[in-house]
PDB file of C-alpha atoms in Angstrom:
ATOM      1  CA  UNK N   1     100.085 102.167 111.353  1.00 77.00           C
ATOM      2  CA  UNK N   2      98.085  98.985 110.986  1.00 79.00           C
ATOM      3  CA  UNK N   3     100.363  95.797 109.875  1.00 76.00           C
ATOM      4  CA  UNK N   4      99.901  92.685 108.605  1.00 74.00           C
ATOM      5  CA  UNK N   5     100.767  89.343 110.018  1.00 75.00           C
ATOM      6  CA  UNK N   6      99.764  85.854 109.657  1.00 68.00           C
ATOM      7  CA  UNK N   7     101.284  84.411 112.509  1.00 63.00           C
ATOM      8  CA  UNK N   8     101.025  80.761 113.118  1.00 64.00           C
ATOM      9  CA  UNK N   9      97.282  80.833 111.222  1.00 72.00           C
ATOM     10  CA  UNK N  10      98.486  81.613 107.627  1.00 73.00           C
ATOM     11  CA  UNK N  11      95.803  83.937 107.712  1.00 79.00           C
ATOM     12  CA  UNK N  12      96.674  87.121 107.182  1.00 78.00           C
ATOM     13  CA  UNK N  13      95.792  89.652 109.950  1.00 81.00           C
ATOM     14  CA  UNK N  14      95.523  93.667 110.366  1.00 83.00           C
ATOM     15  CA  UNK N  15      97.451  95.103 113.582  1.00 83.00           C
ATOM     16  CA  UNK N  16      97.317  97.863 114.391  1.00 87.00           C
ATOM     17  CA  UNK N  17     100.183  99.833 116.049  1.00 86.00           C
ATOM     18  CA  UNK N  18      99.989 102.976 117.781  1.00 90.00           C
ATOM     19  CA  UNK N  19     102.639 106.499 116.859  1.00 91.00           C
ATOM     20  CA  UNK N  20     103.965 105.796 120.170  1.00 92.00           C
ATOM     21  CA  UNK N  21     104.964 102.375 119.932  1.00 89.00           C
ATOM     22  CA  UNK N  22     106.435 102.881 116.461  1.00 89.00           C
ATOM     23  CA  UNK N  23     108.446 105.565 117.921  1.00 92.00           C
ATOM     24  CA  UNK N  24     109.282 103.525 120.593  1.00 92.00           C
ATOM     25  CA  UNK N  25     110.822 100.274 118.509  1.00 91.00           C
ATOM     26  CA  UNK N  26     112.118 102.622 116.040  1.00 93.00           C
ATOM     27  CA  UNK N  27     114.434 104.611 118.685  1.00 95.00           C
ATOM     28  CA  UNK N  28     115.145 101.177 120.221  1.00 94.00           C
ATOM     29  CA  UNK N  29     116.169  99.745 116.640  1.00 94.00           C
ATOM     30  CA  UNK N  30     118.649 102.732 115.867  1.00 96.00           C
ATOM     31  CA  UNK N  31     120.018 102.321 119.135  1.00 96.00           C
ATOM     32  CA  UNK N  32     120.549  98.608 118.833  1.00 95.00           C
ATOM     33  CA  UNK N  33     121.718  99.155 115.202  1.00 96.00           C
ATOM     34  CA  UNK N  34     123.571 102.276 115.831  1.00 97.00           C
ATOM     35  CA  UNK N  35     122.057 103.862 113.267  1.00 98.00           C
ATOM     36  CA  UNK N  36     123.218 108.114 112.506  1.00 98.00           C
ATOM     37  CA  UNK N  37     122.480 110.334 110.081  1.00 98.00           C
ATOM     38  CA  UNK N  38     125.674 108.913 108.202  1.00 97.00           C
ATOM     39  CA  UNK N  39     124.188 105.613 107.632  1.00 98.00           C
ATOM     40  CA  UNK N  40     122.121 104.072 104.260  1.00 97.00           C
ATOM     41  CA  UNK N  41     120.372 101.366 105.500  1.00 97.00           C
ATOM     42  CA  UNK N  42     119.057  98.828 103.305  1.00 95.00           C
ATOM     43  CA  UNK N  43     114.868  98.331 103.398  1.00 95.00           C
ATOM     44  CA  UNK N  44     113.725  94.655 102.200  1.00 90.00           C
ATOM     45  CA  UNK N  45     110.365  94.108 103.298  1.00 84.00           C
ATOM     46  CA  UNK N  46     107.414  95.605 102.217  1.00 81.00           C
ATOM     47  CA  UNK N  47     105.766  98.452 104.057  1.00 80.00           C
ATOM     48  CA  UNK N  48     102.732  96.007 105.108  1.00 73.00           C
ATOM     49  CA  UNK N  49     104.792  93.647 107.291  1.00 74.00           C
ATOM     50  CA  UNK N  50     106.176  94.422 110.842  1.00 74.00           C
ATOM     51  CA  UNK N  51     110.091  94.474 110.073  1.00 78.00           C
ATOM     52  CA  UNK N  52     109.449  97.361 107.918  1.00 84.00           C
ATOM     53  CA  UNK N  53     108.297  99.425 110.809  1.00 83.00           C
ATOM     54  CA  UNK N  54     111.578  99.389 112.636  1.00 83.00           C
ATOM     55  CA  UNK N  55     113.662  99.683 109.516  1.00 87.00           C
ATOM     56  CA  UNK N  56     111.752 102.599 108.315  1.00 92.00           C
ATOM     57  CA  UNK N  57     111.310 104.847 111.487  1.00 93.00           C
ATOM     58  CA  UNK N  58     114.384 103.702 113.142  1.00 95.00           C
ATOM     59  CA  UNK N  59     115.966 104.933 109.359  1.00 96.00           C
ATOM     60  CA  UNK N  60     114.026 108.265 109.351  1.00 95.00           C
ATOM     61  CA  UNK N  61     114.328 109.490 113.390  1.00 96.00           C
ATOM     62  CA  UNK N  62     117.930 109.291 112.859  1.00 97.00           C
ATOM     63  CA  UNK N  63     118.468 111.469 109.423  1.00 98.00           C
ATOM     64  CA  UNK N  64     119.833 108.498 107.739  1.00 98.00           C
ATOM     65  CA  UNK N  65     119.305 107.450 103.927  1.00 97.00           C
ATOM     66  CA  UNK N  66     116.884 104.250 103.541  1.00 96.00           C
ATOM     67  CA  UNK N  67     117.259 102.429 100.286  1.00 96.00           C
ATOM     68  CA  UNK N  68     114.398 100.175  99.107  1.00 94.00           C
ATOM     69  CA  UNK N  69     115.501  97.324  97.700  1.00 94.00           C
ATOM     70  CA  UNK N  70     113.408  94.031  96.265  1.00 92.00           C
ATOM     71  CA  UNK N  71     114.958  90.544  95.153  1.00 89.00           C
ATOM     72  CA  UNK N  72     112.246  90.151  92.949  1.00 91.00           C
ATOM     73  CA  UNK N  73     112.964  92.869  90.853  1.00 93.00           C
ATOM     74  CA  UNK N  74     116.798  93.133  91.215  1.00 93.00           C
ATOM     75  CA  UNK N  75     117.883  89.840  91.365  1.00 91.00           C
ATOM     76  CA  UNK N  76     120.582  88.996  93.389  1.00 89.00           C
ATOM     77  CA  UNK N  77     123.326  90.616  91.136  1.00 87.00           C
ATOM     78  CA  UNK N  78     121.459  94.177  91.478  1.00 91.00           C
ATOM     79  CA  UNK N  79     121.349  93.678  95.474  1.00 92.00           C
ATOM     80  CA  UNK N  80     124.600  92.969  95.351  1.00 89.00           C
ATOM     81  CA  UNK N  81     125.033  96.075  93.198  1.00 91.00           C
ATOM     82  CA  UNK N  82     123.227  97.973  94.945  1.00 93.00           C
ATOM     83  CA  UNK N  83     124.786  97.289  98.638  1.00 93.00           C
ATOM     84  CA  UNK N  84     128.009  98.727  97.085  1.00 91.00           C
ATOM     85  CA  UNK N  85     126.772 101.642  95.090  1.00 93.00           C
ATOM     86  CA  UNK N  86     124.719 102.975  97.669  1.00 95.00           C
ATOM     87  CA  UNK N  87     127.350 102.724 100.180  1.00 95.00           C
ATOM     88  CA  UNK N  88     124.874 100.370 102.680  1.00 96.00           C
ATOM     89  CA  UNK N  89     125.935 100.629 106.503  1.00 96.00           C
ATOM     90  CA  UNK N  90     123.315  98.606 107.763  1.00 97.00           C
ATOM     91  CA  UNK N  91     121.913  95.878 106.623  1.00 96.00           C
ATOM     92  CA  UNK N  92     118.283  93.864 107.693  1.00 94.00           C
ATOM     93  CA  UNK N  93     117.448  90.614 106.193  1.00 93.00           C
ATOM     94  CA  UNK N  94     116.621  86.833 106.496  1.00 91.00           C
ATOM     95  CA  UNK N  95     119.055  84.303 106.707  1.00 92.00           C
ATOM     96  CA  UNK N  96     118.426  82.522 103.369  1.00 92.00           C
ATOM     97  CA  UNK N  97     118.589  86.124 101.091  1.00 92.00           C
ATOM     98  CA  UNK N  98     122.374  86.517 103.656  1.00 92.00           C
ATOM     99  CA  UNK N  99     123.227  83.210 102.705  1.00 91.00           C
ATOM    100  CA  UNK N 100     122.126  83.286  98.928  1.00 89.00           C
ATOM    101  CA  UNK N 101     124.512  86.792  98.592  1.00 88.00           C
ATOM    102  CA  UNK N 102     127.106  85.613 100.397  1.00 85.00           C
ATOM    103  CA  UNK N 103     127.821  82.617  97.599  1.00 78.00           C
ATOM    104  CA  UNK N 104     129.656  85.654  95.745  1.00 68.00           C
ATOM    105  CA  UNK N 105     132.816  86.089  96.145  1.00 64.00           C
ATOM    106  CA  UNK N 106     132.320  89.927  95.342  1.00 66.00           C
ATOM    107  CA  UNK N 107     130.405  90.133  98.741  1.00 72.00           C
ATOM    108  CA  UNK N 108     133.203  92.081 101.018  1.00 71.00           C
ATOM    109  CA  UNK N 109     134.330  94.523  98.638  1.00 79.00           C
ATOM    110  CA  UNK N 110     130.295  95.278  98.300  1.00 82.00           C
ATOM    111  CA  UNK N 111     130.221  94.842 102.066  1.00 88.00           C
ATOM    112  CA  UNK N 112     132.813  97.109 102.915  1.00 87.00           C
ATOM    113  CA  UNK N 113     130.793  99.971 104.758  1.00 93.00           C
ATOM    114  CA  UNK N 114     128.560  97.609 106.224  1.00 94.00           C
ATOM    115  CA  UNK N 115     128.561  98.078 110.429  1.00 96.00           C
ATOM    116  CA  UNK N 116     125.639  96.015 111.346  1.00 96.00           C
ATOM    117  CA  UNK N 117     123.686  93.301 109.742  1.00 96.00           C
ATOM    118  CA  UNK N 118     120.353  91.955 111.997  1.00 95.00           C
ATOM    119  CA  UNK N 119     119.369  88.300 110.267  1.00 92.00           C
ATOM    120  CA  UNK N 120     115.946  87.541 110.999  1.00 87.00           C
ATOM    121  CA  UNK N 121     112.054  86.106 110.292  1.00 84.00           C
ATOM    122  CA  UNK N 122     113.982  82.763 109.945  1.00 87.00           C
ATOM    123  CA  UNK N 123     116.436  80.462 112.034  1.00 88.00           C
ATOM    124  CA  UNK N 124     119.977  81.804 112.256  1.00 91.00           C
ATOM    125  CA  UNK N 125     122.653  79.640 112.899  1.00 90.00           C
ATOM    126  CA  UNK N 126     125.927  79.514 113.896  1.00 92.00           C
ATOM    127  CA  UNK N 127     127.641  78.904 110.581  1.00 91.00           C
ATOM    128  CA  UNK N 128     125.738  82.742 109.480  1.00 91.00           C
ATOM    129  CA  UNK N 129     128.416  83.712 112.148  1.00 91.00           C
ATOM    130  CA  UNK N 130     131.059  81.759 110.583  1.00 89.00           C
ATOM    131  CA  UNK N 131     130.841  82.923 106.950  1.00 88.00           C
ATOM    132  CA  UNK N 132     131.260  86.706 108.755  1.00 87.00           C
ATOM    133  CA  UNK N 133     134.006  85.413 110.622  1.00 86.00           C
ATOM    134  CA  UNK N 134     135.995  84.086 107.384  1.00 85.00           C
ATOM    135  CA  UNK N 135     134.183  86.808 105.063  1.00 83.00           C
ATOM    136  CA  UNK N 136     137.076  89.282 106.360  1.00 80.00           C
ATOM    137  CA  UNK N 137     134.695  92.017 107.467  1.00 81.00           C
ATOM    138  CA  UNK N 138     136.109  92.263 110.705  1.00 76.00           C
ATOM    139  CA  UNK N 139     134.221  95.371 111.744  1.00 86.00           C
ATOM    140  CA  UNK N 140     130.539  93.774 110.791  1.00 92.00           C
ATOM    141  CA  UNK N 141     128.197  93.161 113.998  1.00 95.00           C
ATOM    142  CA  UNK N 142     126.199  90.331 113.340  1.00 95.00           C
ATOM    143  CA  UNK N 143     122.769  91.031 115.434  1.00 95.00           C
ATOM    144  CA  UNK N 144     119.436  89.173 116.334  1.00 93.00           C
ATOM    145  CA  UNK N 145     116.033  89.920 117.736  1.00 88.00           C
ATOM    146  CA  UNK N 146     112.872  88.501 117.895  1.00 87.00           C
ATOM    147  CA  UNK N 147     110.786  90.705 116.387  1.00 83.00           C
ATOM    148  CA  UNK N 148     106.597  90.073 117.060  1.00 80.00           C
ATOM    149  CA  UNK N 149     104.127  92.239 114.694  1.00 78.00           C
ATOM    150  CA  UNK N 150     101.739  92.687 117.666  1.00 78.00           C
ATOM    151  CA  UNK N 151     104.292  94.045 119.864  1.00 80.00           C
ATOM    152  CA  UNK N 152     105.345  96.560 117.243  1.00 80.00           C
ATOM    153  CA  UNK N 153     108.801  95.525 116.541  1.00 84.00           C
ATOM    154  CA  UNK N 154     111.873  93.935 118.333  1.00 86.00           C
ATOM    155  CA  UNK N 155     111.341  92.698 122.006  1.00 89.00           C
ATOM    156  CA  UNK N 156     114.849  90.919 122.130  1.00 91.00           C
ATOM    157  CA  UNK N 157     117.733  91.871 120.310  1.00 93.00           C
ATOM    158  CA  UNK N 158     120.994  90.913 121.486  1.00 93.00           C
ATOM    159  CA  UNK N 159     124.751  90.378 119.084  1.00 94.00           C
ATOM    160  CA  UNK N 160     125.913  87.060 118.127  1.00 94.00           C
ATOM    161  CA  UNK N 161     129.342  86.220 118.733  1.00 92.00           C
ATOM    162  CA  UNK N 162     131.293  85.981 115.499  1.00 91.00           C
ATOM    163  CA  UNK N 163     133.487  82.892 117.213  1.00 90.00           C
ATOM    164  CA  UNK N 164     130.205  80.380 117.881  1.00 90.00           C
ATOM    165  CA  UNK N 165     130.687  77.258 116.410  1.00 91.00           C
ATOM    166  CA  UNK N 166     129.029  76.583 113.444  1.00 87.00           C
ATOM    167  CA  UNK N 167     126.270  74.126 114.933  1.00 87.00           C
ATOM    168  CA  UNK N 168     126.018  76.355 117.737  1.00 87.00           C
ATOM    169  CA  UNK N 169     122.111  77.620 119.271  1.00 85.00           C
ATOM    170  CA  UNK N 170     122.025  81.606 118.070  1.00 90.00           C
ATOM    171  CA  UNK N 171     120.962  83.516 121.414  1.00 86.00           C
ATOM    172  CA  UNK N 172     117.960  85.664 120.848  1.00 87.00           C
ATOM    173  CA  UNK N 173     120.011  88.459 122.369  1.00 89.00           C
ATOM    174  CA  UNK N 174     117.946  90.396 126.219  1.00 92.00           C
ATOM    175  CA  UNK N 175     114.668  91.871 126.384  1.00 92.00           C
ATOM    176  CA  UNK N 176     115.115  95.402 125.139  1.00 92.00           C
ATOM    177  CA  UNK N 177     114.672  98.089 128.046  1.00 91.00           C
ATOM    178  CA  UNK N 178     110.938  99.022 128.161  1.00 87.00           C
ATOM    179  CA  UNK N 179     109.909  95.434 127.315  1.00 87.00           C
ATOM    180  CA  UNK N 180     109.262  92.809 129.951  1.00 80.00           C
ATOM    181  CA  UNK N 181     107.939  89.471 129.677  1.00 73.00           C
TER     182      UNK N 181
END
């Protein structure tokens, strides 16, 4: 698969990622997102860009449902939407999008399947945690990574606490097994 990052350059830049190590993140992904073949997980980014990668694979080696979705076209009224009439399990995206759906007061019944959530590509904080916490979703795991295009997916991942204070430091969660820095 070859990917496409910019990094800190702004430059956009071809990776290129071997079968193996997309197997690798992707069986490390559905493991971290306990992903089955009962789950419809949600697919934001485009297929160019390393979160993608996990999401997809991690989606397919499991015999789950993936369901592409895109702001631009749906708005966030069709997400929304969509998350319930799907019947999402697992949801992937960056903090702002989370907070931006979250402003409706429709999001738990649409939520209601929804086991895991992983926030990333932007800083996650510890209010994220407390809109779960008062969102009534009890059985949601909010979960975090740092995910690095060159290394082919998620080298941390890790859950965050649902009782951290809202101006608490998010911890980037361990190094997943296989990974060592």
């Amino acid at each position: 698969a070859i990917l496409y990052t910019s990094a800190t350059t702004g430059a956009p830049k071809g990776i290129v990622i071997s079968r193996r190590c997309a197997l690798f993140h992707a069986l490390t992904y559905a493991h971290h997102m306990r992903i089955t073949d009962e789950d419809r997980v949600s697919l934001f980014p485009p297929l160019h860009v390393g979160a993608s990668l996990s999401n997809l694979f991690a989606t397919l080696v499991s015999g789950a449902a993936v369901c592409p979705l895109s702001l631009q076209r749906m708005g966030l009224d069709g997400i929304q939407d969509a998350i319930s009439r799907h019947g999402l399990t697992v949801l992937h995206m960056v903090p702002s999008l989370f907070r931006r759906l979250v402003r409706d007061r429709s999001m738990p019944d649409a939520w209601r399947l929804v086991h895991h959530l992983k926030l990333g590509g932007e800083t996650i904080t510890g209010q994220d945690a407390a809109i779960i916490r008062s969102s009534g979703l009890s059985g949601l795991h909010l979960m975090n990574g740092l995910g690095i295009t060159e290394a082919g997916g998620n080298v941390t991942f890790g859950e965050i606490p649902l009782d951290l204070p809202p101006q608490a430091s998010v911890p980037l969660g361990h190094f997943v097994e296989g990974i060592q820095a």
